[in-house]
Amino acid sequence: MSTDLIDAQIAPTGQFDILSKYEINKLSHESRGSQYQTFRNCSLAVLNSGGYMDDGKELLETYSNFDISVVPTERSVKLQLKSAPVSAFVDGKIIGGIAEHLFAVLRDIIYVNSEITGSQLHDLTSSQGITDAVFHILRNAGTFDRVRAPRLVVCWGGHSISSEEYDYTKQVGYELALRYLDICTGCGPGAMKGPMKGATIGHAKQRDRHGQYLGVSEPGIIAAEAPNAIVNQLVIMPDIEKRLEAFVRTGHGIIVFPGGAGTAEEIIYLLGILLHEDNKDQPFPVIFTGPASAADYFVRIDEFIASTLGEEARSRYQIIIDNPEEVARQMAEGIREVKSHRKETGDAYYFNWKLKVAQEFQQPFMPSHENMLNLELHKNQKPYQLAANLRRAFSGIVSGNVKDEGIRLVEKNGPYELRGDPGIINSIDIMLESFVKQQRMKLPGKEYIPCYRVVSE
């Protein structure tokens, strides 16, 4: 066996400590069924946490001999690993947080999948059914606290950011934690790790021992954004649409740091929801922020939003540059408004049931070349509908950049084509080109070959 690989058997953690015979047999059987490949790939990503890799295809090829299986015991199950990355172990013993994340993968990919997509309990063709499924997955993961006051800040941003931007995200996380606020991110490196790292210091200074560091991922992206070690609650949603809905329904406010196409997708998704007429009275603090060196990034984002979604969309966020304390103060004030609103309307603190998420933002989008080409990128539609299509366009670019399946599709059929109104297509092209120049599409040192081509109608 190579020196950088290890075989091991991992004991259960958390809710897997005590299982019924039925649950043991079900996990053992289904772990080698139709979801095995997804289970294996997500487990490998977790074990590679901290690795300098943002390419799902590269990760799977590097550890092509890796295997994971569920071993039944009398009271529970164990995980048998073969040819696993040795970096997940210390003196032959798996790191505690990584073990927890492995069993979170088992829970969300195998156990929850059988209850959500493999059963008739949830109508995944209806908007309410999809929201119920998102709620069920989060509740099963233990992320809800019925008596906890609103304090969860979702932080979005790229995995490929400069050291200055990374340090800034830590400072913002620190200031948030000093105000007793928690952190939720996409759970990977860069702007997803920095706020959590800063918050651990802020919570420690306040002697707040119950800080929540929630990481929300999905199978296609987890290899490129492996969960960082600070995440103390990991949830893997079935697809990007349910992942995004989980963010906006559990978070009480959102901070956006610099990022690439994935961050643009998140921004457009959020604004598209907030632009829906049913959400006009929903308090939802949104702040774009970064160090002084990132000012141009937000100028480009702001210009793109103005040229595509209009002034109403711009009114739903504020931009604060190079001022972590002010970001935290504004977010804390905004969350106080959220708490008052939830009290007045009787909505839950832990899950925003009253937020309207249109079905255009919920149905999974498969970024095939045909689907990307047929996106309706024009202004002859409601702003939230245009936002839904722009979100799909950026989702496809993310897939072509970092997801194993998307990378292989582009290798086989060439770049995705995006067509639409000249003004919109030109705005997309300008913004994406600025991301490329700022090295936001791939990790620094890696050459970026565009997976897309824009064509005006």
JSON list of N, CA and C in Angstrom, two decimals, residues 83-151:
[
{"chain": "A", "resi": 83, "resn": "SER", "atom": "N", "xyz": [-7.87, 2.22, 1.02]},
{"chain": "A", "resi": 83, "resn": "SER", "atom": "CA", "xyz": [-7.10, 3.17, 0.21]},
{"chain": "A", "resi": 83, "resn": "SER", "atom": "C", "xyz": [-7.60, 4.60, 0.40]},
{"chain": "A", "resi": 84, "resn": "ALA", "atom": "N", "xyz": [-7.80, 4.99, 1.66]},
{"chain": "A", "resi": 84, "resn": "ALA", "atom": "CA", "xyz": [-8.26, 6.34, 2.00]},
{"chain": "A", "resi": 84, "resn": "ALA", "atom": "C", "xyz": [-7.08, 7.29, 2.14]},
{"chain": "A", "resi": 85, "resn": "PRO", "atom": "N", "xyz": [-7.28, 8.61, 1.93]},
{"chain": "A", "resi": 85, "resn": "PRO", "atom": "CA", "xyz": [-6.19, 9.58, 2.12]},
{"chain": "A", "resi": 85, "resn": "PRO", "atom": "C", "xyz": [-5.69, 9.56, 3.56]},
{"chain": "A", "resi": 86, "resn": "VAL", "atom": "N", "xyz": [-4.39, 9.41, 3.74]},
{"chain": "A", "resi": 86, "resn": "VAL", "atom": "CA", "xyz": [-3.83, 9.31, 5.09]},
{"chain": "A", "resi": 86, "resn": "VAL", "atom": "C", "xyz": [-3.91, 10.65, 5.83]},
{"chain": "A", "resi": 87, "resn": "SER", "atom": "N", "xyz": [-4.13, 11.75, 5.10]},
{"chain": "A", "resi": 87, "resn": "SER", "atom": "CA", "xyz": [-4.20, 13.07, 5.73]},
{"chain": "A", "resi": 87, "resn": "SER", "atom": "C", "xyz": [-5.39, 13.20, 6.67]},
{"chain": "A", "resi": 88, "resn": "ALA", "atom": "N", "xyz": [-6.37, 12.30, 6.56]},
{"chain": "A", "resi": 88, "resn": "ALA", "atom": "CA", "xyz": [-7.54, 12.33, 7.45]},
{"chain": "A", "resi": 88, "resn": "ALA", "atom": "C", "xyz": [-7.26, 11.66, 8.79]},
{"chain": "A", "resi": 89, "resn": "PHE", "atom": "N", "xyz": [-6.04, 11.17, 8.98]},
{"chain": "A", "resi": 89, "resn": "PHE", "atom": "CA", "xyz": [-5.70, 10.41, 10.18]},
{"chain": "A", "resi": 89, "resn": "PHE", "atom": "C", "xyz": [-4.52, 11.03, 10.91]},
{"chain": "A", "resi": 90, "resn": "VAL", "atom": "N", "xyz": [-4.49, 10.84, 12.22]},
{"chain": "A", "resi": 90, "resn": "VAL", "atom": "CA", "xyz": [-3.36, 11.24, 13.05]},
{"chain": "A", "resi": 90, "resn": "VAL", "atom": "C", "xyz": [-2.90, 10.02, 13.83]},
{"chain": "A", "resi": 91, "resn": "ASP", "atom": "N", "xyz": [-1.67, 9.61, 13.59]},
{"chain": "A", "resi": 91, "resn": "ASP", "atom": "CA", "xyz": [-1.12, 8.40, 14.25]},
{"chain": "A", "resi": 91, "resn": "ASP", "atom": "C", "xyz": [-2.04, 7.21, 14.06]},
{"chain": "A", "resi": 92, "resn": "GLY", "atom": "N", "xyz": [-2.58, 7.09, 12.85]},
{"chain": "A", "resi": 92, "resn": "GLY", "atom": "CA", "xyz": [-3.40, 5.94, 12.53]},
{"chain": "A", "resi": 92, "resn": "GLY", "atom": "C", "xyz": [-4.85, 6.03, 12.95]},
{"chain": "A", "resi": 93, "resn": "LYS", "atom": "N", "xyz": [-5.24, 7.12, 13.63]},
{"chain": "A", "resi": 93, "resn": "LYS", "atom": "CA", "xyz": [-6.63, 7.29, 14.08]},
{"chain": "A", "resi": 93, "resn": "LYS", "atom": "C", "xyz": [-7.28, 8.45, 13.34]},
{"chain": "A", "resi": 94, "resn": "ILE", "atom": "N", "xyz": [-8.49, 8.23, 12.88]},
{"chain": "A", "resi": 94, "resn": "ILE", "atom": "CA", "xyz": [-9.17, 9.26, 12.10]},
{"chain": "A", "resi": 94, "resn": "ILE", "atom": "C", "xyz": [-9.46, 10.49, 12.96]},
{"chain": "A", "resi": 95, "resn": "ILE", "atom": "N", "xyz": [-9.33, 11.67, 12.38]},
{"chain": "A", "resi": 95, "resn": "ILE", "atom": "CA", "xyz": [-9.65, 12.93, 13.07]},
{"chain": "A", "resi": 95, "resn": "ILE", "atom": "C", "xyz": [-11.14, 12.94, 13.41]},
{"chain": "A", "resi": 96, "resn": "GLY", "atom": "N", "xyz": [-11.47, 13.35, 14.64]},
{"chain": "A", "resi": 96, "resn": "GLY", "atom": "CA", "xyz": [-12.84, 13.26, 15.15]},
{"chain": "A", "resi": 96, "resn": "GLY", "atom": "C", "xyz": [-13.87, 13.95, 14.26]},
{"chain": "A", "resi": 97, "resn": "GLY", "atom": "N", "xyz": [-13.55, 15.17, 13.85]},
{"chain": "A", "resi": 97, "resn": "GLY", "atom": "CA", "xyz": [-14.50, 15.91, 13.02]},
{"chain": "A", "resi": 97, "resn": "GLY", "atom": "C", "xyz": [-14.75, 15.24, 11.68]},
{"chain": "A", "resi": 98, "resn": "ILE", "atom": "N", "xyz": [-13.70, 14.64, 11.10]},
{"chain": "A", "resi": 98, "resn": "ILE", "atom": "CA", "xyz": [-13.86, 13.96, 9.82]},
{"chain": "A", "resi": 98, "resn": "ILE", "atom": "C", "xyz": [-14.72, 12.71, 9.98]},
{"chain": "A", "resi": 99, "resn": "ALA", "atom": "N", "xyz": [-14.56, 12.00, 11.11]},
{"chain": "A", "resi": 99, "resn": "ALA", "atom": "CA", "xyz": [-15.42, 10.84, 11.38]},
{"chain": "A", "resi": 99, "resn": "ALA", "atom": "C", "xyz": [-16.88, 11.27, 11.46]},
{"chain": "A", "resi": 100, "resn": "GLU", "atom": "N", "xyz": [-17.15, 12.38, 12.14]},
{"chain": "A", "resi": 100, "resn": "GLU", "atom": "CA", "xyz": [-18.52, 12.90, 12.20]},
{"chain": "A", "resi": 100, "resn": "GLU", "atom": "C", "xyz": [-19.06, 13.20, 10.81]},
{"chain": "A", "resi": 101, "resn": "HIS", "atom": "N", "xyz": [-18.23, 13.82, 9.98]},
{"chain": "A", "resi": 101, "resn": "HIS", "atom": "CA", "xyz": [-18.66, 14.18, 8.64]},
{"chain": "A", "resi": 101, "resn": "HIS", "atom": "C", "xyz": [-18.92, 12.94, 7.79]},
{"chain": "A", "resi": 102, "resn": "LEU", "atom": "N", "xyz": [-18.14, 11.89, 7.98]},
{"chain": "A", "resi": 102, "resn": "LEU", "atom": "CA", "xyz": [-18.36, 10.64, 7.24]},
{"chain": "A", "resi": 102, "resn": "LEU", "atom": "C", "xyz": [-19.74, 10.06, 7.55]},
{"chain": "A", "resi": 103, "resn": "PHE", "atom": "N", "xyz": [-20.11, 10.06, 8.81]},
{"chain": "A", "resi": 103, "resn": "PHE", "atom": "CA", "xyz": [-21.42, 9.52, 9.17]},
{"chain": "A", "resi": 103, "resn": "PHE", "atom": "C", "xyz": [-22.55, 10.47, 8.76]},
{"chain": "A", "resi": 104, "resn": "ALA", "atom": "N", "xyz": [-22.24, 11.77, 8.61]},
{"chain": "A", "resi": 104, "resn": "ALA", "atom": "CA", "xyz": [-23.23, 12.69, 8.05]},
{"chain": "A", "resi": 104, "resn": "ALA", "atom": "C", "xyz": [-23.48, 12.34, 6.59]},
{"chain": "A", "resi": 105, "resn": "VAL", "atom": "N", "xyz": [-22.44, 11.95, 5.86]},
{"chain": "A", "resi": 105, "resn": "VAL", "atom": "CA", "xyz": [-22.59, 11.51, 4.47]},
{"chain": "A", "resi": 105, "resn": "VAL", "atom": "C", "xyz": [-23.49, 10.28, 4.42]},
{"chain": "A", "resi": 106, "resn": "LEU", "atom": "N", "xyz": [-23.23, 9.32, 5.30]},
{"chain": "A", "resi": 106, "resn": "LEU", "atom": "CA", "xyz": [-24.05, 8.11, 5.35]},
{"chain": "A", "resi": 106, "resn": "LEU", "atom": "C", "xyz": [-25.51, 8.47, 5.62]},
{"chain": "A", "resi": 107, "resn": "ARG", "atom": "N", "xyz": [-25.72, 9.35, 6.55]},
{"chain": "A", "resi": 107, "resn": "ARG", "atom": "CA", "xyz": [-27.08, 9.78, 6.90]},
{"chain": "A", "resi": 107, "resn": "ARG", "atom": "C", "xyz": [-27.78, 10.45, 5.73]},
{"chain": "A", "resi": 108, "resn": "ASP", "atom": "N", "xyz": [-27.12, 11.40, 5.08]},
{"chain": "A", "resi": 108, "resn": "ASP", "atom": "CA", "xyz": [-27.79, 12.22, 4.08]},
{"chain": "A", "resi": 108, "resn": "ASP", "atom": "C", "xyz": [-27.86, 11.57, 2.70]},
{"chain": "A", "resi": 109, "resn": "ILE", "atom": "N", "xyz": [-26.88, 10.75, 2.36]},
{"chain": "A", "resi": 109, "resn": "ILE", "atom": "CA", "xyz": [-26.89, 10.14, 1.04]},
{"chain": "A", "resi": 109, "resn": "ILE", "atom": "C", "xyz": [-27.68, 8.84, 1.03]},
{"chain": "A", "resi": 110, "resn": "ILE", "atom": "N", "xyz": [-27.54, 8.04, 2.05]},
{"chain": "A", "resi": 110, "resn": "ILE", "atom": "CA", "xyz": [-28.19, 6.73, 2.06]},
{"chain": "A", "resi": 110, "resn": "ILE", "atom": "C", "xyz": [-29.51, 6.76, 2.81]},
{"chain": "A", "resi": 111, "resn": "TYR", "atom": "N", "xyz": [-29.49, 7.13, 4.09]},
{"chain": "A", "resi": 111, "resn": "TYR", "atom": "CA", "xyz": [-30.68, 7.04, 4.92]},
{"chain": "A", "resi": 111, "resn": "TYR", "atom": "C", "xyz": [-31.76, 8.04, 4.47]},
{"chain": "A", "resi": 112, "resn": "VAL", "atom": "N", "xyz": [-31.37, 9.30, 4.32]},
{"chain": "A", "resi": 112, "resn": "VAL", "atom": "CA", "xyz": [-32.36, 10.32, 3.95]},
{"chain": "A", "resi": 112, "resn": "VAL", "atom": "C", "xyz": [-32.84, 10.12, 2.51]},
{"chain": "A", "resi": 113, "resn": "ASN", "atom": "N", "xyz": [-31.94, 9.71, 1.62]},
{"chain": "A", "resi": 113, "resn": "ASN", "atom": "CA", "xyz": [-32.35, 9.51, 0.24]},
{"chain": "A", "resi": 113, "resn": "ASN", "atom": "C", "xyz": [-33.50, 8.51, 0.13]},
{"chain": "A", "resi": 114, "resn": "SER", "atom": "N", "xyz": [-33.44, 7.46, 0.94]},
{"chain": "A", "resi": 114, "resn": "SER", "atom": "CA", "xyz": [-34.49, 6.45, 0.88]},
{"chain": "A", "resi": 114, "resn": "SER", "atom": "C", "xyz": [-35.81, 7.00, 1.40]},
{"chain": "A", "resi": 115, "resn": "GLU", "atom": "N", "xyz": [-35.75, 8.01, 2.26]},
{"chain": "A", "resi": 115, "resn": "GLU", "atom": "CA", "xyz": [-36.98, 8.59, 2.81]},
{"chain": "A", "resi": 115, "resn": "GLU", "atom": "C", "xyz": [-37.51, 9.74, 1.96]},
{"chain": "A", "resi": 116, "resn": "ILE", "atom": "N", "xyz": [-36.64, 10.36, 1.17]},
{"chain": "A", "resi": 116, "resn": "ILE", "atom": "CA", "xyz": [-37.07, 11.52, 0.38]},
{"chain": "A", "resi": 116, "resn": "ILE", "atom": "C", "xyz": [-37.37, 11.11, -1.07]},
{"chain": "A", "resi": 117, "resn": "THR", "atom": "N", "xyz": [-36.34, 10.75, -1.80]},
{"chain": "A", "resi": 117, "resn": "THR", "atom": "CA", "xyz": [-36.52, 10.44, -3.23]},
{"chain": "A", "resi": 117, "resn": "THR", "atom": "C", "xyz": [-36.98, 9.00, -3.45]},
{"chain": "A", "resi": 118, "resn": "GLY", "atom": "N", "xyz": [-36.77, 8.14, -2.47]},
{"chain": "A", "resi": 118, "resn": "GLY", "atom": "CA", "xyz": [-37.12, 6.74, -2.65]},
{"chain": "A", "resi": 118, "resn": "GLY", "atom": "C", "xyz": [-38.44, 6.35, -2.03]},
{"chain": "A", "resi": 119, "resn": "SER", "atom": "N", "xyz": [-39.27, 7.34, -1.67]},
{"chain": "A", "resi": 119, "resn": "SER", "atom": "CA", "xyz": [-40.55, 7.03, -1.05]},
{"chain": "A", "resi": 119, "resn": "SER", "atom": "C", "xyz": [-41.61, 7.99, -1.59]},
{"chain": "A", "resi": 120, "resn": "GLN", "atom": "N", "xyz": [-42.85, 7.77, -1.17]},
{"chain": "A", "resi": 120, "resn": "GLN", "atom": "CA", "xyz": [-43.96, 8.62, -1.59]},
{"chain": "A", "resi": 120, "resn": "GLN", "atom": "C", "xyz": [-44.33, 9.65, -0.52]},
{"chain": "A", "resi": 121, "resn": "LEU", "atom": "N", "xyz": [-43.46, 9.82, 0.49]},
{"chain": "A", "resi": 121, "resn": "LEU", "atom": "CA", "xyz": [-43.79, 10.71, 1.59]},
{"chain": "A", "resi": 121, "resn": "LEU", "atom": "C", "xyz": [-43.76, 12.18, 1.18]},
{"chain": "A", "resi": 122, "resn": "HIS", "atom": "N", "xyz": [-42.95, 12.51, 0.18]},
{"chain": "A", "resi": 122, "resn": "HIS", "atom": "CA", "xyz": [-42.80, 13.91, -0.23]},
{"chain": "A", "resi": 122, "resn": "HIS", "atom": "C", "xyz": [-43.08, 14.05, -1.72]},
{"chain": "A", "resi": 123, "resn": "ASP", "atom": "N", "xyz": [-43.95, 14.98, -2.06]},
{"chain": "A", "resi": 123, "resn": "ASP", "atom": "CA", "xyz": [-44.27, 15.25, -3.46]},
{"chain": "A", "resi": 123, "resn": "ASP", "atom": "C", "xyz": [-43.25, 16.24, -4.01]},
{"chain": "A", "resi": 124, "resn": "LEU", "atom": "N", "xyz": [-42.23, 15.72, -4.68]},
{"chain": "A", "resi": 124, "resn": "LEU", "atom": "CA", "xyz": [-41.15, 16.57, -5.16]},
{"chain": "A", "resi": 124, "resn": "LEU", "atom": "C", "xyz": [-41.50, 17.26, -6.48]},
{"chain": "A", "resi": 125, "resn": "THR", "atom": "N", "xyz": [-42.78, 17.17, -6.89]},
{"chain": "A", "resi": 125, "resn": "THR", "atom": "CA", "xyz": [-43.23, 17.93, -8.06]},
{"chain": "A", "resi": 125, "resn": "THR", "atom": "C", "xyz": [-43.94, 19.21, -7.64]},
{"chain": "A", "resi": 126, "resn": "SER", "atom": "N", "xyz": [-44.25, 19.35, -6.35]},
{"chain": "A", "resi": 126, "resn": "SER", "atom": "CA", "xyz": [-44.94, 20.55, -5.87]},
{"chain": "A", "resi": 126, "resn": "SER", "atom": "C", "xyz": [-43.99, 21.42, -5.05]},
{"chain": "A", "resi": 127, "resn": "SER", "atom": "N", "xyz": [-44.26, 22.70, -5.03]},
{"chain": "A", "resi": 127, "resn": "SER", "atom": "CA", "xyz": [-43.41, 23.63, -4.30]},
{"chain": "A", "resi": 127, "resn": "SER", "atom": "C", "xyz": [-43.41, 23.32, -2.81]},
{"chain": "A", "resi": 128, "resn": "GLN", "atom": "N", "xyz": [-44.60, 23.08, -2.24]},
{"chain": "A", "resi": 128, "resn": "GLN", "atom": "CA", "xyz": [-44.68, 22.79, -0.81]},
{"chain": "A", "resi": 128, "resn": "GLN", "atom": "C", "xyz": [-44.01, 21.47, -0.48]},
{"chain": "A", "resi": 129, "resn": "GLY", "atom": "N", "xyz": [-44.15, 20.48, -1.38]},
{"chain": "A", "resi": 129, "resn": "GLY", "atom": "CA", "xyz": [-43.52, 19.18, -1.15]},
{"chain": "A", "resi": 129, "resn": "GLY", "atom": "C", "xyz": [-42.00, 19.29, -1.11]},
{"chain": "A", "resi": 130, "resn": "ILE", "atom": "N", "xyz": [-41.44, 20.12, -1.97]},
{"chain": "A", "resi": 130, "resn": "ILE", "atom": "CA", "xyz": [-39.98, 20.32, -1.99]},
{"chain": "A", "resi": 130, "resn": "ILE", "atom": "C", "xyz": [-39.53, 21.01, -0.71]},
{"chain": "A", "resi": 131, "resn": "THR", "atom": "N", "xyz": [-40.27, 22.04, -0.30]},
{"chain": "A", "resi": 131, "resn": "THR", "atom": "CA", "xyz": [-39.92, 22.72, 0.95]},
{"chain": "A", "resi": 131, "resn": "THR", "atom": "C", "xyz": [-40.01, 21.78, 2.14]},
{"chain": "A", "resi": 132, "resn": "ASP", "atom": "N", "xyz": [-41.04, 20.94, 2.17]},
{"chain": "A", "resi": 132, "resn": "ASP", "atom": "CA", "xyz": [-41.17, 19.96, 3.25]},
{"chain": "A", "resi": 132, "resn": "ASP", "atom": "C", "xyz": [-39.97, 19.01, 3.27]},
{"chain": "A", "resi": 133, "resn": "ALA", "atom": "N", "xyz": [-39.49, 18.63, 2.07]},
{"chain": "A", "resi": 133, "resn": "ALA", "atom": "CA", "xyz": [-38.33, 17.73, 1.99]},
{"chain": "A", "resi": 133, "resn": "ALA", "atom": "C", "xyz": [-37.08, 18.41, 2.55]},
{"chain": "A", "resi": 134, "resn": "VAL", "atom": "N", "xyz": [-36.90, 19.69, 2.21]},
{"chain": "A", "resi": 134, "resn": "VAL", "atom": "CA", "xyz": [-35.76, 20.45, 2.74]},
{"chain": "A", "resi": 134, "resn": "VAL", "atom": "C", "xyz": [-35.84, 20.50, 4.27]},
{"chain": "A", "resi": 135, "resn": "PHE", "atom": "N", "xyz": [-37.02, 20.77, 4.79]},
{"chain": "A", "resi": 135, "resn": "PHE", "atom": "CA", "xyz": [-37.22, 20.81, 6.24]},
{"chain": "A", "resi": 135, "resn": "PHE", "atom": "C", "xyz": [-36.90, 19.45, 6.87]},
{"chain": "A", "resi": 136, "resn": "HIS", "atom": "N", "xyz": [-37.38, 18.38, 6.27]},
{"chain": "A", "resi": 136, "resn": "HIS", "atom": "CA", "xyz": [-37.18, 17.04, 6.80]},
{"chain": "A", "resi": 136, "resn": "HIS", "atom": "C", "xyz": [-35.68, 16.70, 6.89]},
{"chain": "A", "resi": 137, "resn": "ILE", "atom": "N", "xyz": [-34.94, 17.03, 5.85]},
{"chain": "A", "resi": 137, "resn": "ILE", "atom": "CA", "xyz": [-33.50, 16.72, 5.83]},
{"chain": "A", "resi": 137, "resn": "ILE", "atom": "C", "xyz": [-32.77, 17.50, 6.93]},
{"chain": "A", "resi": 138, "resn": "LEU", "atom": "N", "xyz": [-33.08, 18.79, 7.06]},
{"chain": "A", "resi": 138, "resn": "LEU", "atom": "CA", "xyz": [-32.42, 19.62, 8.08]},
{"chain": "A", "resi": 138, "resn": "LEU", "atom": "C", "xyz": [-32.80, 19.17, 9.49]},
{"chain": "A", "resi": 139, "resn": "ARG", "atom": "N", "xyz": [-34.07, 18.85, 9.69]},
{"chain": "A", "resi": 139, "resn": "ARG", "atom": "CA", "xyz": [-34.50, 18.38, 11.00]},
{"chain": "A", "resi": 139, "resn": "ARG", "atom": "C", "xyz": [-33.83, 17.06, 11.36]},
{"chain": "A", "resi": 140, "resn": "ASN", "atom": "N", "xyz": [-33.75, 16.15, 10.39]},
{"chain": "A", "resi": 140, "resn": "ASN", "atom": "CA", "xyz": [-33.12, 14.86, 10.63]},
{"chain": "A", "resi": 140, "resn": "ASN", "atom": "C", "xyz": [-31.64, 15.01, 10.98]},
{"chain": "A", "resi": 141, "resn": "ALA", "atom": "N", "xyz": [-31.02, 16.07, 10.46]},
{"chain": "A", "resi": 141, "resn": "ALA", "atom": "CA", "xyz": [-29.60, 16.33, 10.74]},
{"chain": "A", "resi": 141, "resn": "ALA", "atom": "C", "xyz": [-29.39, 17.02, 12.09]},
{"chain": "A", "resi": 142, "resn": "GLY", "atom": "N", "xyz": [-30.48, 17.38, 12.76]},
{"chain": "A", "resi": 142, "resn": "GLY", "atom": "CA", "xyz": [-30.37, 18.00, 14.09]},
{"chain": "A", "resi": 142, "resn": "GLY", "atom": "C", "xyz": [-29.95, 19.45, 14.07]},
{"chain": "A", "resi": 143, "resn": "THR", "atom": "N", "xyz": [-30.27, 20.17, 12.99]},
{"chain": "A", "resi": 143, "resn": "THR", "atom": "CA", "xyz": [-29.81, 21.56, 12.89]},
{"chain": "A", "resi": 143, "resn": "THR", "atom": "C", "xyz": [-30.75, 22.54, 13.59]},
{"chain": "A", "resi": 144, "resn": "PHE", "atom": "N", "xyz": [-31.97, 22.11, 13.92]},
{"chain": "A", "resi": 144, "resn": "PHE", "atom": "CA", "xyz": [-32.95, 23.03, 14.50]},
{"chain": "A", "resi": 144, "resn": "PHE", "atom": "C", "xyz": [-32.87, 23.05, 16.03]},
{"chain": "A", "resi": 145, "resn": "ASP", "atom": "N", "xyz": [-33.06, 24.24, 16.58]},
{"chain": "A", "resi": 145, "resn": "ASP", "atom": "CA", "xyz": [-33.16, 24.43, 18.02]},
{"chain": "A", "resi": 145, "resn": "ASP", "atom": "C", "xyz": [-34.39, 25.31, 18.24]},
{"chain": "A", "resi": 146, "resn": "ARG", "atom": "N", "xyz": [-35.44, 24.72, 18.79]},
{"chain": "A", "resi": 146, "resn": "ARG", "atom": "CA", "xyz": [-36.73, 25.40, 18.89]},
{"chain": "A", "resi": 146, "resn": "ARG", "atom": "C", "xyz": [-36.68, 26.65, 19.76]},
{"chain": "A", "resi": 147, "resn": "VAL", "atom": "N", "xyz": [-35.79, 26.69, 20.75]},
{"chain": "A", "resi": 147, "resn": "VAL", "atom": "CA", "xyz": [-35.77, 27.82, 21.69]},
{"chain": "A", "resi": 147, "resn": "VAL", "atom": "C", "xyz": [-34.65, 28.82, 21.38]},
{"chain": "A", "resi": 148, "resn": "ARG", "atom": "N", "xyz": [-33.83, 28.54, 20.40]},
{"chain": "A", "resi": 148, "resn": "ARG", "atom": "CA", "xyz": [-32.71, 29.43, 20.07]},
{"chain": "A", "resi": 148, "resn": "ARG", "atom": "C", "xyz": [-33.21, 30.66, 19.32]},
{"chain": "A", "resi": 149, "resn": "ALA", "atom": "N", "xyz": [-32.83, 31.83, 19.77]},
{"chain": "A", "resi": 149, "resn": "ALA", "atom": "CA", "xyz": [-33.22, 33.07, 19.11]},
{"chain": "A", "resi": 149, "resn": "ALA", "atom": "C", "xyz": [-32.52, 33.17, 17.75]},
{"chain": "A", "resi": 150, "resn": "PRO", "atom": "N", "xyz": [-33.09, 33.93, 16.80]},
{"chain": "A", "resi": 150, "resn": "PRO", "atom": "CA", "xyz": [-32.44, 34.10, 15.50]},
{"chain": "A", "resi": 150, "resn": "PRO", "atom": "C", "xyz": [-31.02, 34.64, 15.65]},
{"chain": "A", "resi": 151, "resn": "ARG", "atom": "N", "xyz": [-30.04, 33.92, 15.09]},
{"chain": "A", "resi": 151, "resn": "ARG", "atom": "CA", "xyz": [-28.65, 34.35, 15.18]},
{"chain": "A", "resi": 151, "resn": "ARG", "atom": "C", "xyz": [-27.76, 33.72, 14.12]}
]
